[in-house]
Short mmCIF file of C-alpha atoms in Angstrom, two decimals:
data_model
loop_
_atom_site.label_atom_id
_atom_site.label_comp_id
_atom_site.label_asym_id
_atom_site.label_seq_id
_atom_site.Cartn_x
_atom_site.Cartn_y
_atom_site.Cartn_z
CA MET A 1133 82.19 46.91 20.06
CA GLU A 1134 78.59 47.77 19.36
CA ASP A 1135 75.59 45.89 20.65
CA SER A 1136 74.05 43.40 18.27
CA ALA A 1137 70.40 43.55 17.35
CA LEU A 1138 69.69 40.71 19.74
CA GLU A 1139 71.53 42.39 22.59
CA ARG A 1140 69.57 45.53 22.04
CA LEU A 1141 66.33 43.57 22.08
CA ALA A 1142 67.28 41.40 25.05
CA PRO A 1143 70.14 42.73 27.13
CA GLU A 1144 72.12 40.52 29.46
CA PHE A 1145 70.56 39.67 32.77
CA ASP A 1146 71.09 37.24 35.61
CA GLU A 1147 69.07 34.39 34.25
CA HIS A 1148 69.57 32.02 37.14
CA ALA A 1149 68.35 34.53 39.69
CA ALA A 1150 65.45 35.49 37.45
CA VAL A 1151 64.34 31.88 37.05
CA VAL A 1152 64.55 31.15 40.77
CA ALA A 1153 62.54 34.24 41.55
CA ALA A 1154 60.04 33.44 38.81
CA GLN A 1155 59.54 29.99 40.28
CA ARG A 1156 58.50 31.72 43.50
CA GLY A 1157 55.95 33.71 41.51
CA ASP A 1158 57.85 37.01 41.41
CA HIS A 1159 56.16 39.04 38.68
CA ALA A 1160 59.21 41.23 38.12
CA ALA A 1161 61.36 38.20 37.42
CA LEU A 1162 58.65 36.73 35.20
CA SER A 1163 58.49 39.98 33.26
CA GLU A 1164 62.25 39.94 32.90
CA LEU A 1165 62.23 36.41 31.54
CA TYR A 1166 59.39 37.25 29.21
CA ALA A 1167 61.14 40.32 27.89
CA HIS A 1168 64.29 38.33 27.30
CA TYR A 1169 62.76 35.36 25.56
CA PHE A 1170 59.66 36.65 23.83
CA PRO A 1171 61.45 38.27 20.84
CA ARG A 1172 63.68 35.28 20.31
CA VAL A 1173 60.90 32.77 20.63
CA TYR A 1174 58.62 34.72 18.37
CA ARG A 1175 61.33 35.09 15.71
CA TYR A 1176 62.05 31.40 15.90
CA VAL A 1177 58.40 30.51 15.57
CA GLY A 1178 57.87 33.10 12.85
CA ALA A 1179 60.81 31.68 10.95
CA ARG A 1180 59.32 28.21 11.09
CA LEU A 1181 55.69 29.05 10.33
CA ALA A 1182 54.50 30.89 7.26
CA SER A 1183 51.52 32.57 8.87
CA SER A 1184 51.96 35.32 11.47
CA HIS A 1185 48.60 34.30 12.89
CA ASP A 1186 49.90 30.76 13.45
CA ALA A 1187 53.12 32.19 14.85
CA GLU A 1188 51.17 34.16 17.44
CA ASP A 1189 49.05 31.17 18.42
CA VAL A 1190 52.06 28.91 18.80
CA THR A 1191 54.06 31.54 20.66
CA GLU A 1192 51.22 31.98 23.12
CA GLU A 1193 51.01 28.25 23.65
CA ILE A 1194 54.76 28.08 24.22
CA PHE A 1195 54.73 30.74 26.93
CA LEU A 1196 51.75 29.21 28.66
CA LYS A 1197 53.58 25.89 28.70
CA ILE A 1198 56.65 27.59 30.05
CA ILE A 1199 54.67 29.04 32.93
CA ASP A 1200 52.94 25.70 33.52
CA ASN A 1201 56.19 23.81 33.71
CA LEU A 1202 58.35 26.46 35.31
CA PRO A 1203 57.85 25.17 38.88
CA ALA A 1204 59.22 21.79 37.82
CA TYR A 1205 62.30 23.19 36.06
CA GLN A 1206 65.59 22.34 37.72
CA PHE A 1207 69.07 23.61 36.91
CA ARG A 1208 70.46 20.20 36.10
CA GLY A 1209 72.34 19.98 32.86
CA LEU A 1210 69.94 21.76 30.56
CA PRO A 1211 70.26 25.56 30.66
CA PHE A 1212 67.04 27.51 30.96
CA GLY A 1213 67.34 28.93 27.44
CA ALA A 1214 67.73 25.47 25.94
CA TRP A 1215 64.78 24.29 28.01
CA VAL A 1216 62.66 27.15 26.65
CA PHE A 1217 63.57 26.43 23.08
CA ARG A 1218 63.03 22.74 23.51
CA ILE A 1219 59.46 23.55 24.46
CA ALA A 1220 59.26 25.96 21.54
CA ARG A 1221 60.57 23.40 19.10
CA ASN A 1222 58.16 20.73 20.33
CA GLU A 1223 55.24 23.11 19.94
CA VAL A 1224 56.27 24.10 16.44
CA VAL A 1225 56.68 20.49 15.42
CA SER A 1226 53.29 19.61 16.91
CA HIS A 1227 51.67 22.53 15.13
CA VAL A 1228 53.21 21.58 11.79
CA ARG A 1229 51.97 18.01 12.25
CA ARG A 1230 48.48 19.21 13.06
CA GLN A 1231 48.55 21.45 10.01
CA LYS A 1232 49.52 18.53 7.82
CA VAL A 1233 46.55 16.58 9.13
CA ARG A 1234 44.07 19.43 8.80
CA GLY A 1235 45.45 20.88 5.58
CA THR A 1236 46.70 24.39 5.14
CA THR A 1237 44.46 27.40 4.67
CA THR A 1238 45.23 30.57 2.84
CA GLN A 1239 45.65 33.51 5.14
CA LEU A 1240 43.79 36.70 4.34
CA SER A 1241 45.86 39.85 4.49
CA GLU A 1242 44.95 42.13 7.36
CA THR A 1243 46.68 45.13 5.86
CA ILE A 1244 45.13 47.68 3.54
CA ALA A 1245 47.23 49.16 0.81
CA ASP A 1246 48.25 52.78 1.40
CA ASP A 1247 49.16 54.58 -1.81
CA THR A 1248 50.10 57.85 -0.16
CA ALA A 1249 53.57 56.87 1.06
CA ASP A 1250 56.64 55.27 -0.42
CA HIS A 1251 56.83 51.69 0.78
CA THR A 1252 59.77 50.60 -1.37
CA HIS A 1253 61.93 49.70 1.58
CA GLU A 1254 59.13 47.76 3.29
CA VAL A 1255 58.36 45.89 0.10
CA GLU A 1256 62.01 44.99 -0.35
CA MET A 1257 62.19 43.82 3.23
CA GLN A 1258 59.04 41.76 2.85
CA LEU A 1259 60.44 40.21 -0.29
CA THR A 1260 63.69 39.45 1.47
CA ILE A 1261 61.83 37.83 4.35
CA ALA A 1262 59.70 35.83 1.94
CA MET A 1263 62.76 34.77 0.01
CA VAL A 1264 64.61 33.72 3.16
CA ARG A 1265 61.65 31.68 4.32
CA THR A 1266 61.20 30.09 0.95
CA LEU A 1267 64.83 29.15 0.74
CA THR A 1268 65.12 27.89 4.30
CA GLU A 1269 62.03 25.76 3.83
CA ARG A 1270 63.90 23.90 1.13
CA LEU A 1271 66.64 22.95 3.56
CA PRO A 1272 66.63 19.56 5.24
CA ASP A 1273 64.88 19.59 8.60
CA ALA A 1274 68.04 19.38 10.68
CA GLN A 1275 69.67 22.26 8.84
CA ARG A 1276 66.52 24.36 9.00
CA GLU A 1277 66.27 23.81 12.75
CA VAL A 1278 69.81 25.02 13.22
CA ILE A 1279 69.36 28.05 10.99
CA THR A 1280 66.16 29.22 12.66
CA LEU A 1281 67.53 28.73 16.16
CA ARG A 1282 70.89 30.30 15.39
CA PHE A 1283 69.78 33.25 13.29
CA GLY A 1284 66.09 33.50 14.06
CA ALA A 1285 66.10 32.95 17.79
CA GLY A 1286 69.69 34.12 18.21
CA LEU A 1287 70.85 31.11 20.16
CA SER A 1288 74.55 30.35 20.36
CA VAL A 1289 76.00 27.16 18.97
CA ALA A 1290 76.03 25.63 22.44
CA GLU A 1291 72.43 26.64 23.17
CA THR A 1292 71.28 25.37 19.79
CA ALA A 1293 73.02 22.08 20.44
CA GLN A 1294 71.32 21.70 23.79
CA ALA A 1295 67.93 22.66 22.44
CA LEU A 1296 68.23 20.13 19.63
CA LYS A 1297 69.95 17.46 21.71
CA LYS A 1298 72.88 17.49 19.34
CA SER A 1299 76.59 17.99 19.77
CA GLU A 1300 78.12 21.40 19.16
CA ASN A 1301 80.25 19.91 16.40
CA ASN A 1302 77.13 18.59 14.75
CA VAL A 1303 75.50 22.00 14.93
CA LYS A 1304 78.58 23.61 13.39
CA VAL A 1305 78.54 21.12 10.54
CA LEU A 1306 74.82 21.59 9.95
CA GLN A 1307 75.17 25.35 10.06
CA HIS A 1308 77.97 25.31 7.49
CA LYS A 1309 76.08 22.96 5.19
CA ALA A 1310 72.94 25.06 5.44
CA ILE A 1311 74.75 28.28 4.64
CA ALA A 1312 76.55 26.69 1.71
CA ARG A 1313 73.30 25.33 0.34
CA LEU A 1314 71.54 28.65 0.78
CA GLN A 1315 74.36 30.36 -1.09
CA GLN A 1316 73.88 27.95 -3.96
CA MET A 1317 70.14 28.57 -3.99
CA VAL A 1318 70.61 32.35 -3.94
CA GLN A 1319 73.03 32.15 -6.88
CA ARG A 1320 70.43 30.21 -8.86
CA LEU A 1321 67.74 32.83 -8.32
CA MET B 30 76.38 16.68 24.17
CA ILE B 31 79.02 14.01 23.69
CA SER B 32 78.28 11.29 21.22
CA LEU B 33 80.26 8.23 20.27
CA PHE B 34 79.60 9.03 16.66
CA ASP B 35 80.41 12.71 16.97
CA ARG B 36 82.90 13.94 14.44
CA LYS B 37 84.82 17.13 14.26
CA PRO B 38 83.54 19.72 11.82
CA GLY B 39 85.60 20.49 8.77
CA PRO B 40 87.91 23.52 8.89
CA ARG B 41 85.45 25.76 7.06
CA ALA B 42 82.56 24.75 9.29
CA ALA B 43 84.67 25.48 12.37
CA ILE B 44 85.84 28.83 11.02
CA LEU B 45 82.32 29.85 10.02
CA ALA B 46 80.99 28.93 13.45
CA GLU B 47 83.73 30.85 15.21
CA ALA B 48 83.40 33.89 12.97
CA ARG B 49 79.64 33.96 13.35
CA SER B 50 79.98 33.64 17.13
CA LEU B 51 82.16 36.72 17.06
CA MET B 52 79.44 38.54 15.17
CA ASP B 53 76.91 37.36 17.74
CA ASP B 54 79.14 38.96 20.35
CA GLY B 55 78.77 42.28 18.56
CA LEU B 56 81.74 42.44 16.19
CA THR B 57 81.10 43.86 12.75
CA LEU B 58 81.41 41.81 9.58
CA ASP B 59 84.47 43.67 8.36
CA PHE B 60 86.18 43.34 11.71
CA VAL B 61 85.61 39.60 11.77
CA ILE B 62 86.79 39.15 8.19
CA ASP B 63 90.01 40.87 9.09
CA LEU B 64 90.57 38.20 11.70
CA PHE B 65 90.48 35.48 9.02
CA PRO B 66 92.40 36.96 6.09
CA GLU B 67 93.18 33.61 4.45
CA ASP B 68 89.53 32.66 4.43
CA ALA B 69 88.10 36.04 3.57
CA GLU B 70 87.17 35.05 0.04
CA TRP B 71 84.65 32.40 0.97
CA LEU B 72 83.92 33.59 4.51
CA ARG B 73 82.63 37.05 3.63
CA PRO B 74 79.64 35.93 1.52
CA ALA B 75 78.81 33.23 4.05
CA LEU B 76 78.81 35.67 6.96
CA ALA B 77 76.90 38.20 4.90
CA LEU B 78 74.23 35.61 4.28
CA THR B 79 73.95 34.79 7.99
CA ALA B 80 73.66 38.50 8.72
CA SER B 81 70.88 38.87 6.19
CA LEU B 82 69.14 35.88 7.74
CA THR B 83 69.24 37.50 11.15
CA ASP B 84 68.14 40.83 9.75
CA SER B 85 65.24 39.26 7.91
CA TYR B 86 64.08 37.42 11.00
CA THR B 87 64.41 40.45 13.27
CA ALA B 88 62.77 42.71 10.71
CA GLU B 89 59.40 41.16 11.39
CA PRO B 90 58.70 41.80 15.05
CA ALA B 91 55.51 40.77 16.75
CA SER B 92 52.81 43.34 17.11
CA PHE B 93 52.99 45.36 20.27
CA PHE B 94 49.40 44.44 21.06
CA PHE B 95 50.11 40.74 20.84
CA GLU B 96 53.26 41.00 22.92
CA ALA B 97 51.49 42.94 25.65
CA GLU B 98 48.46 40.70 25.66
CA LEU B 99 50.57 37.58 25.91
CA LYS B 100 52.61 39.08 28.73
CA ALA B 101 49.40 39.68 30.67
CA LYS B 102 48.34 36.08 30.10
CA PHE B 103 51.80 34.90 31.06
CA LEU B 104 51.75 36.69 34.38
CA ALA B 105 48.15 35.73 35.09
CA ALA B 106 48.94 32.10 34.41
CA ALA B 107 51.72 32.26 36.98
CA ASP B 108 49.15 33.10 39.64
CA ASN B 109 46.53 30.69 38.33
CA PRO B 110 48.16 27.69 36.71
CA ARG B 111 46.29 26.76 33.57
CA VAL B 112 46.71 23.05 34.07
CA PRO B 113 46.07 22.00 37.66
CA ALA B 114 48.61 19.70 39.14
CA PRO B 115 47.54 16.14 38.56
CA ALA B 116 45.65 14.85 41.53
CA ALA B 117 47.40 12.15 43.44
CA PRO B 118 45.87 8.82 42.54
CA PRO B 119 43.99 6.95 45.22
CA ALA B 120 46.52 5.30 47.43
CA THR B 121 45.03 1.85 47.42
CA ALA B 122 42.29 1.03 44.96
CA PHE B 123 43.71 2.03 41.60
CA PRO B 124 47.27 0.75 41.98
CA PHE B 125 45.98 -2.46 43.50
CA LYS B 126 43.54 -3.01 40.66
CA THR B 127 46.21 -2.14 38.15
CA ALA B 128 48.64 -4.53 39.75
CA VAL B 129 46.06 -7.30 39.87
CA THR B 130 45.04 -6.69 36.29
CA THR B 131 48.64 -6.60 35.16
CA LEU B 132 49.48 -9.77 37.04
CA THR B 133 46.37 -11.49 35.72
CA LEU B 134 47.11 -10.54 32.15
CA ALA B 135 50.76 -11.44 32.51
CA SER B 136 49.99 -14.78 34.09
CA ALA B 137 47.31 -15.51 31.49
CA ALA B 138 49.72 -14.67 28.70
CA ALA B 139 52.43 -16.75 30.31
CA ALA B 140 50.03 -19.64 30.85
CA ALA B 141 48.85 -19.46 27.26
CA GLY B 142 52.44 -19.48 26.11
CA VAL B 143 53.33 -22.43 28.31
CA VAL B 144 50.23 -24.36 27.21
CA THR B 145 50.98 -23.70 23.56
CA LEU B 146 54.61 -24.62 24.01
CA GLY B 147 53.62 -27.72 25.95
CA PHE B 148 51.26 -28.99 23.29
CA VAL B 149 53.65 -28.17 20.49
CA THR B 150 56.60 -29.92 22.08
CA ALA B 151 54.74 -32.80 23.74
CA GLY B 152 54.91 -35.20 20.81
CA GLY B 153 58.01 -37.05 21.96
CA ALA B 154 57.54 -36.52 25.67
CA VAL B 155 58.01 -39.41 28.05
CA PRO B 156 56.88 -39.78 31.65
CA GLY B 157 58.86 -37.40 33.80
CA ASP B 158 59.11 -34.70 31.14
CA TRP B 159 57.56 -31.33 31.96
CA ASN B 160 55.26 -31.53 28.98
CA TYR B 161 54.16 -35.15 29.36
CA SER B 162 50.89 -34.04 30.93
CA PHE B 163 50.20 -32.02 27.80
CA LYS B 164 50.74 -35.13 25.72
CA LEU B 165 48.26 -37.14 27.78
CA ALA B 166 45.77 -34.27 27.74
CA GLY B 167 46.05 -34.04 23.97
CA GLU B 168 45.45 -37.77 23.65
CA ARG B 169 42.38 -37.59 25.86
CA LEU B 170 41.02 -34.75 23.81
CA GLN B 171 41.61 -36.62 20.57
CA TYR B 172 39.91 -39.70 21.99
CA ALA B 173 36.93 -37.74 23.26
CA LEU B 174 36.39 -36.06 19.91
CA SER B 175 36.65 -39.26 17.89
CA ARG B 176 34.07 -41.86 16.91
CA GLY B 177 34.04 -45.37 15.43
CA ASP B 178 37.10 -46.51 13.57
CA GLN B 179 38.87 -43.25 14.25
CA ARG B 180 38.54 -43.84 17.98
CA VAL B 181 40.01 -47.34 17.66
CA ASN B 182 42.88 -45.96 15.60
CA ILE B 183 43.54 -43.32 18.22
CA GLN B 184 43.46 -45.90 20.96
CA ILE B 185 45.94 -48.09 19.09
CA GLY B 186 48.11 -45.04 18.53
CA GLN B 187 48.09 -44.34 22.25
CA ALA B 188 49.13 -47.93 22.96
CA GLU B 189 51.96 -47.52 20.47
CA ALA B 190 52.96 -44.29 22.23
CA ARG B 191 53.07 -46.12 25.60
CA VAL B 192 55.32 -48.78 24.09
CA TYR B 193 57.59 -46.08 22.71
CA GLU B 194 57.73 -44.37 26.08
CA ILE B 195 58.65 -47.57 27.90
CA GLN B 196 61.27 -48.23 25.28
CA GLN B 197 62.78 -44.78 25.85
CA LEU B 198 62.62 -45.09 29.62
CA SER B 199 64.01 -48.59 29.54
CA GLN B 200 67.21 -47.33 27.93
CA LYS B 201 67.77 -45.20 31.02
CA GLY B 202 66.40 -47.80 33.43
CA ASP B 203 63.66 -45.41 34.51
CA VAL B 204 60.60 -47.55 33.82
CA SER B 205 58.08 -47.56 36.65
CA THR B 206 55.13 -49.83 37.36
CA SER B 207 52.76 -47.03 36.48
CA ASP B 208 54.27 -46.84 33.00
CA ILE B 209 53.71 -50.56 32.54
CA SER B 210 50.17 -50.49 33.88
CA ARG B 211 49.45 -47.53 31.57
CA LEU B 212 50.44 -49.64 28.58
CA GLN B 213 48.34 -52.50 29.88
CA ASP B 214 45.33 -50.22 30.22
CA GLU B 215 45.72 -48.94 26.69
CA VAL B 216 45.79 -52.42 25.19
CA GLN B 217 42.85 -53.56 27.28
CA ALA B 218 40.95 -50.49 26.08
CA ILE B 219 41.59 -51.65 22.54
CA ALA B 220 40.14 -55.04 23.41
CA SER B 221 37.06 -53.39 24.84
CA LEU B 222 36.60 -51.33 21.71
CA ALA B 223 37.07 -54.43 19.58
CA GLN B 224 34.22 -56.14 21.39
CA ALA B 225 31.87 -53.39 20.28
CA LYS B 226 33.24 -53.18 16.76
CA PRO B 227 35.65 -55.73 15.38
CA LEU B 228 38.97 -54.45 14.21
CA ASP B 229 39.71 -54.18 10.55
CA ASP B 230 42.81 -55.76 9.10
CA VAL B 231 44.97 -52.70 9.36
CA GLN B 232 43.98 -52.24 12.97
CA LYS B 233 44.68 -55.88 13.68
CA ALA B 234 48.08 -55.59 12.09
CA ARG B 235 48.86 -52.53 14.18
CA LEU B 236 47.67 -54.27 17.31
CA GLN B 237 49.83 -57.25 16.57
CA GLY B 238 52.73 -54.91 16.11
CA VAL B 239 51.99 -53.38 19.48
CA ALA B 240 51.84 -56.82 21.05
CA GLN B 241 55.13 -57.94 19.58
CA THR B 242 56.96 -54.71 20.29
CA SER B 243 55.62 -54.52 23.81
CA GLN B 244 56.82 -58.04 24.55
CA VAL B 245 60.30 -57.11 23.34
CA VAL B 246 60.31 -53.87 25.30
CA LEU B 247 58.99 -55.53 28.45
CA ASN B 248 61.58 -58.24 28.26
CA ASP B 249 64.26 -55.59 27.89
CA THR B 250 62.83 -53.76 30.87
CA LYS B 251 62.80 -56.89 32.94
CA ALA B 252 66.43 -57.51 32.07
CA LYS B 253 67.55 -54.00 32.95
CA GLN B 254 65.31 -53.58 35.97
CA PRO B 255 64.97 -56.96 37.67
CA SER B 256 62.97 -55.37 40.46
CA LEU B 257 60.11 -54.93 37.99
CA GLY B 258 60.07 -58.60 37.10
CA GLU B 259 56.66 -59.52 38.50
CA PRO B 260 54.75 -56.49 37.23
CA VAL B 261 56.36 -56.87 33.84
CA VAL B 262 55.41 -60.53 33.58
CA ALA B 263 51.87 -59.86 34.73
CA ALA B 264 51.52 -57.00 32.30
CA GLY B 265 52.90 -59.10 29.48
CA GLU B 266 50.33 -61.79 30.15
CA ALA B 267 47.51 -59.28 30.43
CA ILE B 268 48.56 -57.58 27.20
CA HIS B 269 48.77 -60.89 25.43
CA ALA B 270 45.31 -61.88 26.64
CA ALA B 271 43.86 -58.53 25.62
CA VAL B 272 45.40 -58.75 22.19
CA VAL B 273 44.09 -62.25 21.68
CA MET B 274 40.65 -61.14 22.79
CA ALA B 275 40.75 -58.17 20.45
CA LEU B 276 41.92 -60.22 17.50
CA ALA B 277 39.43 -62.99 18.20
CA ALA B 278 36.54 -60.61 18.23
CA THR B 279 34.55 -61.54 15.15
CA PRO B 280 31.52 -60.06 13.56
CA VAL B 281 28.19 -61.71 14.09
CA PRO B 282 28.03 -64.71 11.70
CA THR B 283 25.72 -64.54 8.71
CA ALA B 284 22.45 -66.45 8.58
CA THR B 285 23.62 -68.88 5.93
CA ALA B 286 26.56 -70.02 7.97
CA THR B 287 24.64 -70.81 11.15
CA THR B 288 21.49 -72.38 9.88
CA THR B 289 22.73 -74.73 7.24
CA THR B 290 25.56 -76.61 8.83
CA THR B 291 25.54 -79.72 10.94
CA ALA B 292 27.76 -80.22 13.94
CA SER B 293 30.52 -81.67 11.89
CA ALA B 294 30.12 -79.13 9.17
CA THR B 295 30.24 -76.08 11.44
CA ALA B 296 33.50 -77.22 12.90
CA THR B 297 35.06 -77.02 9.53
CA LEU B 298 33.09 -74.12 8.20
CA THR B 299 33.41 -71.62 10.99
CA PRO B 300 37.08 -71.02 10.36
CA ALA B 301 36.19 -70.58 6.76
CA THR B 302 33.93 -67.66 7.59
CA THR B 303 36.60 -65.64 9.31
CA PRO B 304 38.77 -65.34 6.26
CA SER B 305 35.91 -63.62 4.51
CA VAL B 306 36.72 -60.72 6.80
CA THR B 307 40.44 -61.07 6.73
CA THR B 308 40.71 -61.42 3.00
CA THR B 309 40.10 -57.78 2.21
CA PRO B 310 43.72 -56.59 2.32
CA THR B 311 45.03 -59.60 0.48
CA PRO B 312 45.06 -59.81 -3.30
CA THR B 313 42.00 -60.85 -5.22
CA GLU B 314 43.23 -64.40 -5.49
CA THR B 315 42.10 -65.24 -1.95
CA THR B 316 38.83 -63.38 -2.03
CA ALA B 317 37.54 -65.05 -5.10
CA PRO B 318 37.64 -68.63 -3.79
CA THR B 319 36.03 -67.89 -0.44
CA LYS B 320 33.14 -66.07 -1.97
CA THR B 321 32.39 -68.81 -4.42
CA ALA B 322 33.41 -71.83 -2.38
CA THR B 323 31.62 -71.35 0.91
CA PRO B 324 28.04 -71.19 -0.31
CA GLU B 325 28.30 -74.21 -2.46
CA PRO B 326 29.22 -76.78 0.22
CA THR B 327 26.56 -75.51 2.57
CA ALA B 328 24.02 -75.91 -0.13
CA THR B 329 24.99 -79.48 -0.76
CA ALA B 330 25.06 -80.26 2.95
CA THR B 331 21.47 -79.22 3.44
CA GLU B 332 20.19 -81.07 0.47
CA THR B 333 21.91 -84.36 1.32
CA PRO B 334 21.27 -84.89 4.99
CA PRO B 335 23.51 -87.54 6.48
CA PRO B 336 26.13 -88.84 4.15
CA SER B 337 29.52 -88.01 5.49
CA ALA B 338 30.96 -88.80 2.14
CA THR B 339 29.36 -85.74 0.66
CA ALA B 340 30.25 -83.67 3.61
CA ALA B 341 33.84 -84.65 3.50
CA PRO B 342 34.38 -83.47 -0.02
CA SER B 343 32.59 -80.27 0.78
CA SER B 344 34.75 -79.63 3.78
CA SER B 345 37.83 -80.59 1.96
CA ALA B 346 36.79 -78.36 -0.84
CA THR B 347 36.33 -75.41 1.45
CA ALA B 348 39.17 -76.03 3.82
CA PRO B 349 42.12 -75.35 1.60
CA PRO B 350 41.08 -71.86 0.62
CA SER B 351 40.26 -70.97 4.20
CA ALA B 352 43.54 -72.36 5.43
CA ALA B 353 45.39 -70.60 2.72
CA ALA B 354 43.57 -67.43 3.54
CA THR B 355 44.41 -67.50 7.22
CA GLU B 356 47.99 -68.32 6.56
CA SER B 357 48.34 -65.57 4.08
CA THR B 358 46.87 -63.02 6.41
CA GLU B 359 49.02 -64.07 9.31
CA SER B 360 52.15 -64.04 7.26
CA GLN B 361 51.20 -60.70 5.85
CA ALA B 362 50.46 -59.29 9.25
CA THR B 363 53.84 -60.24 10.57
CA ALA B 364 55.73 -59.39 7.42
CA THR B 365 54.38 -55.91 6.83
CA PRO B 366 55.63 -53.39 9.36
CA PRO B 367 52.68 -52.11 11.31
CA PRO B 368 52.07 -48.49 10.57
CA GLY B 369 53.01 -46.33 13.45
CA ALA B 370 54.54 -49.16 15.41
CA ALA B 371 57.71 -47.18 15.92
CA PRO B 372 56.65 -43.64 16.60
#
């Protein structure tokens, strides 16, 4: 059995001990939690927001809220991971609402074209990412939430259910419907 | 999370979830497909799509600079919380003010609701009901805001309401002396108003209705509650006297009627003047004779001083119409049901 991409990015650790230590202000434990959750949170946020600039802003706000509320967190019912992604989801939803009120702006590219190297693979990857985002944005909200948490943030079915306050069965149904719909959309491309 | 409306996923949804969970645990796509040979045909493209979703999301990592910078902020915020803990509110002043304000607003809202409900439902209230005070208050307000004929009408309406209340209470044997005296006061108030401005025919008819109905109701009360015999009798007499006084109140006679008649003539002519007021509701048949008949005899009486022979014809000429007029009005007053007599 080989490690998945998520496991390589965030290997297993004793989350309970890390949270308790982090609540006491232990920087090592805080670093451990950050290392575990940052990639997942950022991928989730990046999957929900079109702009990487917005994704960075929202991710920063999420982690600052996590640190603000960490002393009040208690291991009662809601696992720490679900608690983190509940904060993340609320921030993303708030950001999207604010964007709807303000109106969207076109992001300027920060990259400069480099003609000296072969970027075929990067271009294909960028196109794939753009296509995935475009297609997932067409999904109903509930299905999109499940897809981004499951495959963007790498949460399990149980964690996704807790983060979304849904049942595991409901998450399984939404996941299946979303995949089926995405397959249909890909076939129509 | 357990929900009452939770339903089991379909077989494909369950298989996809299980297969994808195995991939999350590190199994390869081919390995997982081998575990579900019967579903391989549809499961493979579905799992491949989920894998491409994960790959596309993980293929766009955050910049190292951003990740490091945020980590520094994250650790710094742990030492210096960004949002200070909310200060404890003052122990006494604010909660007390809030409680007082809340209670005041709640009581004001409740009072407004009760007042509104009281006024809305007070129409048929009788003494002893919770909203009877609202009924009396409403009547006082109506009376205070009214003038002239409207005030008399309101006063008569209040007398009618008192009669209705005694009637209702009498059925239960709950009439008290205060209820009777209240009716008496209302009728006497009508008499007082009638002294200032004589009642019109409609008002007189209503008052007569009040008088008749009140006598019936008081008699019924006396029968059911013998202990109230004396107050009931006294009130009946007082009401009767007040009604008579109110009905007898006449307008100031005209100059022609007072100056032209002799002693004998005034005795016959004065009744003839009252119908001129009471004839308005009756048909034109009665108004026409009084207008034309009354001036003529007076004119003849002044021109021919003593002869009783001339006076007699004049009085006889005027008497019939006046008598007919009074009879017609009385019969009409008793025959037509007084408006509002039975609220």
